[in-house]
């Protein structure tokens, strides 16, 4: 799909469109935008106040249509504002990274893009984007799907060749990377008008302040505003910052509604209880729904080196998690009755950085939701995490001489 559809979009854009100097932000007119069933599949019509560079492609597992735009304003719009047919089960849109916007449509059946064009009205400059989708077999859809790689749209491919190793612990401040979950197009869990992405960004800033006041910590956030950051990029940022520790912060929701209290998760591809498995699938699915391809194969040598690094990192991560649980308990929690859990979270897969995922609470729990909205309660939890980190740093430094150099 990537080669075929990249060629299609380049034809649609044309060199003149690429060179056109669009100014300001394009606004979406939801009243003139819709997704309709058609005899052969579906038709997407998107009305914009002006023409902008754009591209579209499909992704598999789950089946979805992804549209990227340069400078589109979504403020004030809701997914329910768009009339949609049976062909579209869900619509998402929002910021992808600064200056770029994304719309993701979950498809109820495999459909490929048969025709696509953006028409510009010469008198007003307004634009209408129209995509005709045609039904396809699962095999045909999978074969034609994939994210195109284009330097005009994508960030440079991540490279770790220039990344220096972390400064040894004890030689200067401990570098902590805080990762407020979700962001931009991906709101995370939602409850009573509050989104997980906003709540965790607020908490990450509060925790950053608590750690800085404690002394001995340099703190970096993977995002400091409402933007989408892929799971892969979050891990890459930790490497770029030469982090000593990585904390991913969440306040999720489980449909069963049975999860209560804080939990700390460490990476384990095998041991995963049902709740942790659901959370891991949810977090990774959020990334997939935003059109990010996390697939990649390590060669044999890189795999061996990472396995060696994990032999040193895993016991340190285990002690980090237990120390954080202790800090949360001492702060009054509440913590889950099984506070330490293991699962296959992609965001924890840095082989050389102790990394944990903290579910500060669950928005699906009424008690936790009320706690999470309370600034005083969050401050207590931030102090508990601080105390757990301080204890872990002291313990890790004491054990440094025992580790293989």
XYZ file of C-alpha atoms in Angstrom:
405
model
C 0.000 0.000 0.000
C 2.729 2.461 0.926
C 4.319 2.714 -2.522
C 1.043 2.645 -4.435
C -0.758 5.142 -2.258
C 2.226 7.458 -1.860
C 2.262 7.729 -5.633
C -1.491 8.344 -5.628
C -1.234 11.202 -3.133
C 1.677 12.810 -4.965
C -0.482 12.802 -8.099
C -3.402 14.320 -6.212
C -1.301 17.033 -4.611
C 0.625 17.978 -7.723
C 3.715 20.156 -7.634
C 1.676 23.391 -7.642
C -0.249 22.393 -4.534
C 2.908 21.504 -2.700
C 4.373 24.906 -3.501
C 1.229 26.854 -2.556
C 1.742 29.123 0.462
C -1.198 28.325 2.712
C -1.470 30.621 5.712
C -3.198 30.231 9.057
C -5.121 27.162 10.123
C -7.727 25.322 8.106
C -10.995 24.902 9.993
C -13.279 21.911 9.623
C -16.972 22.456 8.879
C -18.577 19.438 10.525
C -22.005 20.304 9.110
C -20.659 19.734 5.602
C -18.528 16.716 6.494
C -19.724 13.139 6.660
C -18.992 9.486 6.081
C -21.630 7.785 3.963
C -22.212 4.209 2.887
C -22.080 3.637 -0.847
C -22.912 0.775 -3.152
C -19.260 -0.261 -3.323
C -18.121 0.751 0.185
C -18.127 4.249 1.673
C -17.458 7.904 0.838
C -15.693 10.387 3.137
C -16.350 14.107 2.571
C -14.397 16.613 4.673
C -15.070 20.346 4.309
C -12.160 22.698 5.103
C -11.963 26.475 5.173
C -8.883 26.326 2.957
C -6.743 23.821 1.138
C -3.832 22.226 2.979
C -1.261 19.540 2.177
C -2.627 16.125 3.100
C -2.137 12.414 2.671
C -4.185 9.287 3.378
C -3.446 5.609 3.844
C -4.915 2.509 5.453
C -3.530 0.382 8.266
C -4.396 -3.157 9.262
C -5.061 -4.896 12.609
C -7.343 -3.114 13.306
C -8.554 -1.853 9.937
C -8.481 1.942 9.828
C -8.129 4.892 7.506
C -5.551 7.532 8.497
C -5.529 11.099 7.146
C -2.662 13.478 7.933
C -2.953 17.236 7.460
C -0.756 20.260 7.751
C -2.307 22.901 10.060
C -5.909 21.808 10.618
C -7.855 23.234 13.564
C -10.030 20.709 15.436
C -10.921 22.823 18.486
C -14.573 22.620 19.469
C -15.267 19.549 17.350
C -16.405 16.191 18.658
C -16.400 12.840 16.918
C -20.198 12.808 17.207
C -20.365 15.986 15.106
C -19.566 13.907 12.040
C -22.402 11.924 10.513
C -21.014 8.504 9.847
C -22.308 5.360 8.217
C -22.067 1.745 9.261
C -18.698 1.552 7.490
C -17.043 3.682 10.218
C -17.220 2.410 13.772
C -15.246 5.249 15.400
C -13.628 8.583 14.504
C -10.650 10.256 16.199
C -8.864 13.491 15.406
C -6.407 15.879 16.982
C -2.824 17.086 17.041
C -0.161 14.609 15.995
C 2.901 16.795 16.489
C 3.436 20.561 16.245
C 2.021 21.824 12.968
C 0.516 18.474 12.016
C -2.959 17.026 12.527
C -4.378 13.541 12.151
C -7.787 11.963 11.661
C -8.259 8.233 12.226
C -11.376 6.334 11.178
C -11.934 2.779 12.399
C -13.354 0.750 9.538
C -16.014 -1.859 10.233
C -14.801 -3.864 7.225
C -11.724 -3.911 4.977
C -11.867 -1.100 2.414
C -9.202 0.415 0.211
C -9.006 3.927 -1.237
C -10.336 3.756 -4.795
C -10.235 7.492 -5.544
C -9.228 10.619 -3.637
C -9.114 14.322 -4.423
C -9.190 17.763 -2.789
C -11.085 20.407 -4.710
C -10.336 24.095 -4.050
C -13.094 26.659 -4.635
C -11.424 29.527 -6.552
C -13.628 32.278 -5.130
C -13.253 31.454 -1.419
C -10.252 29.134 -1.225
C -12.372 26.651 0.717
C -11.670 22.994 0.062
C -13.570 19.719 -0.050
C -11.628 16.501 0.457
C -13.397 13.438 -0.910
C -12.294 9.818 -0.634
C -14.121 6.896 -2.233
C -13.553 3.659 -0.343
C -14.108 0.281 -1.999
C -14.748 -3.020 -0.238
C -11.800 -5.419 -0.278
C -10.951 -8.873 0.950
C -8.910 -9.080 4.164
C -5.957 -10.353 2.150
C -6.138 -7.507 -0.363
C -6.556 -4.934 2.409
C -3.540 -6.235 4.313
C -1.403 -6.279 1.177
C -2.266 -2.664 0.293
C -2.030 -1.210 3.804
C 0.954 0.370 5.489
C 2.303 3.737 6.620
C 4.207 5.486 3.809
C 7.622 6.847 4.648
C 8.034 10.409 3.393
C 10.590 12.941 4.729
C 8.124 15.786 4.129
C 5.752 14.260 6.670
C 7.654 12.012 9.035
C 10.233 12.597 11.723
C 13.713 11.311 10.882
C 14.155 7.613 11.465
C 15.324 7.049 15.042
C 19.012 6.379 15.377
C 20.791 5.316 18.526
C 24.262 5.408 17.005
C 24.942 8.889 18.400
C 23.391 8.248 21.815
C 26.005 8.401 24.557
C 25.665 5.978 27.457
C 24.098 7.337 30.643
C 26.413 9.016 33.092
C 27.044 6.591 35.990
C 24.721 6.975 38.935
C 26.310 9.072 41.643
C 28.200 11.306 39.213
C 25.801 14.222 39.205
C 21.994 14.416 39.325
C 19.846 11.376 38.588
C 18.094 11.927 35.267
C 14.420 10.964 35.511
C 12.215 10.873 32.426
C 8.523 11.248 33.271
C 6.150 10.016 30.610
C 2.595 11.387 30.936
C 0.548 8.852 29.011
C -1.457 9.577 25.869
C -1.797 13.099 24.401
C -2.977 14.852 21.275
C -5.189 12.607 19.197
C -5.152 9.955 21.926
C -7.130 11.110 25.018
C -6.746 7.884 26.981
C -9.450 7.126 29.537
C -12.254 9.638 30.057
C -14.479 10.245 33.088
C -16.895 13.028 33.974
C -15.370 15.468 31.500
C -11.761 14.650 32.502
C -9.323 12.918 30.176
C -6.397 10.795 31.212
C -4.048 12.729 28.923
C -4.775 16.058 30.658
C -4.767 14.595 34.153
C -1.441 12.819 33.709
C 0.194 15.890 32.154
C -0.863 17.891 35.211
C 0.409 15.181 37.548
C 3.711 14.852 35.669
C 4.328 18.583 36.067
C 3.489 18.354 39.774
C 5.778 15.357 40.236
C 8.554 17.160 38.339
C 8.315 20.062 40.775
C 8.402 17.724 43.788
C 11.502 15.930 42.487
C 13.299 19.155 41.635
C 12.655 20.550 45.105
C 14.060 17.342 46.617
C 17.436 17.989 44.964
C 19.612 15.486 43.180
C 17.225 14.975 40.251
C 17.112 16.330 36.704
C 13.606 15.759 35.354
C 12.490 15.653 31.714
C 8.950 15.109 30.379
C 8.309 13.180 27.169
C 5.630 15.784 26.450
C 4.934 19.096 28.155
C 1.769 19.962 26.239
C -1.170 18.266 24.541
C 0.591 16.482 21.718
C 0.748 12.912 20.503
C 4.034 11.081 21.108
C 4.400 7.522 19.849
C 5.432 4.769 22.236
C 8.611 4.258 20.221
C 9.455 7.962 20.420
C 8.942 8.035 24.210
C 11.555 5.330 24.635
C 13.884 7.067 22.159
C 13.598 10.309 24.150
C 14.689 8.490 27.297
C 17.803 7.312 25.457
C 18.486 10.765 24.027
C 18.303 12.285 27.510
C 20.639 9.586 28.857
C 18.030 8.744 31.465
C 18.781 6.752 34.600
C 15.116 5.918 35.167
C 11.880 6.058 33.144
C 8.438 6.426 34.758
C 5.321 6.174 32.564
C 2.280 7.712 34.278
C -1.299 6.593 33.681
C -4.789 6.658 35.178
C -6.595 4.157 33.029
C -10.047 2.615 33.004
C -11.063 -1.018 32.817
C -14.470 -1.997 31.506
C -14.898 -4.486 34.324
C -14.652 -1.634 36.843
C -12.924 -3.868 39.371
C -9.527 -2.179 39.509
C -8.843 0.178 42.418
C -5.729 1.813 43.802
C -2.266 2.472 42.452
C -0.287 -0.251 40.704
C 3.296 -0.406 39.439
C 4.011 -2.474 36.339
C 7.319 -3.888 35.108
C 8.033 -5.443 31.736
C 7.449 -9.159 31.374
C 6.456 -10.670 28.035
C 5.291 -13.893 29.677
C 3.792 -13.231 33.135
C 0.678 -11.136 32.635
C -2.576 -11.370 34.573
C -5.858 -10.595 32.817
C -6.096 -6.978 33.991
C -2.490 -6.194 33.093
C -2.910 -7.851 29.697
C -5.948 -5.679 28.985
C -4.035 -2.545 29.989
C -1.049 -3.455 27.821
C -3.305 -4.127 24.846
C -5.138 -0.850 25.442
C -1.950 1.227 25.642
C -0.422 -0.359 22.547
C -3.721 -0.153 20.669
C -3.853 3.590 21.305
C -0.584 3.890 19.427
C -1.828 1.719 16.578
C -5.022 3.716 16.292
C -2.947 6.836 15.794
C -1.254 5.296 12.789
C 2.146 4.461 14.259
C 3.865 1.290 13.143
C 5.788 -0.213 16.054
C 6.948 -3.266 14.134
C 10.683 -3.717 13.826
C 13.106 -6.584 13.849
C 16.360 -6.588 15.781
C 19.217 -8.354 14.128
C 20.940 -11.195 15.963
C 23.810 -9.118 17.335
C 21.553 -6.325 18.590
C 19.278 -8.920 20.188
C 22.168 -10.494 22.068
C 23.424 -7.109 23.271
C 19.966 -6.157 24.497
C 19.605 -9.467 26.312
C 22.891 -8.794 28.096
C 21.744 -5.309 29.042
C 18.475 -6.679 30.398
C 20.342 -9.078 32.660
C 21.638 -6.039 34.505
C 18.536 -3.873 34.148
C 15.784 -6.302 35.171
C 16.800 -6.765 38.828
C 17.319 -3.004 39.157
C 13.864 -2.429 37.686
C 12.353 -4.948 40.093
C 13.891 -3.143 43.064
C 12.739 0.198 41.642
C 9.158 -1.052 41.392
C 9.163 -2.421 44.932
C 10.626 0.807 46.284
C 7.944 2.851 44.506
C 5.216 0.596 45.892
C 6.663 1.176 49.358
C 6.670 4.929 48.822
C 3.050 4.895 47.610
C 1.955 2.807 50.569
C 3.731 5.098 53.020
C 2.001 8.083 51.397
C -1.381 6.566 52.179
C -2.139 5.352 48.660
C -4.494 3.759 48.326
C -2.687 1.008 46.461
C -4.135 -2.050 44.799
C -4.187 -5.276 46.801
C -1.679 -6.586 44.218
C 0.338 -3.416 43.636
C 3.275 -4.951 41.726
C 2.364 -6.435 38.342
C 4.051 -7.590 35.163
C 3.048 -7.242 31.543
C 4.138 -6.683 27.957
C 4.053 -2.878 27.810
C 5.895 -1.576 24.738
C 6.799 1.690 26.467
C 8.892 -0.250 29.031
C 11.126 -2.004 26.500
C 14.298 0.058 26.913
C 16.821 -2.685 27.611
C 19.280 -0.467 29.489
C 17.026 1.908 31.480
C 15.062 0.803 34.562
C 11.500 1.512 33.421
C 8.152 1.118 35.147
C 4.575 2.084 34.389
C 2.605 3.571 37.281
C -1.176 3.464 37.232
C -1.683 6.263 39.748
C -5.314 5.211 39.992
C -8.198 4.122 37.788
C -10.709 6.577 36.382
C -13.157 3.662 36.203
C -13.136 3.560 40.015
C -15.326 6.301 41.581
C -13.034 6.499 44.622
C -9.889 6.741 42.524
C -11.491 9.281 40.190
C -12.286 11.597 43.080
C -8.760 11.202 44.470
C -7.164 11.912 41.103
C -9.057 15.196 40.796
C -7.820 16.340 44.239
C -4.567 18.400 44.007
C -3.700 17.674 47.649
C -4.073 13.945 47.122
C -1.923 14.070 43.989
C 0.728 15.993 45.913
C 0.830 13.222 48.517
C 1.228 10.592 45.806
C 3.987 12.638 44.141
C 5.829 12.749 47.445
C 5.400 8.997 47.823
C 6.964 8.450 44.385
C 9.763 10.845 45.345
C 10.472 8.913 48.539
C 10.477 5.633 46.639
C 12.928 7.030 44.099
C 15.230 8.418 46.789
C 15.325 5.028 48.505
C 15.968 3.213 45.230
C 18.808 5.560 44.245
C 20.546 4.994 47.578
C 20.124 1.227 47.282
C 21.248 1.184 43.649
C 24.396 3.145 44.446
C 25.201 0.756 47.284
C 24.930 -2.184 44.879
C 26.860 -0.515 42.030
C 30.100 -2.318 42.854
C 28.395 -5.684 42.490
C 27.268 -5.116 38.907
C 29.216 -6.368 35.916
C 31.161 -3.518 34.329
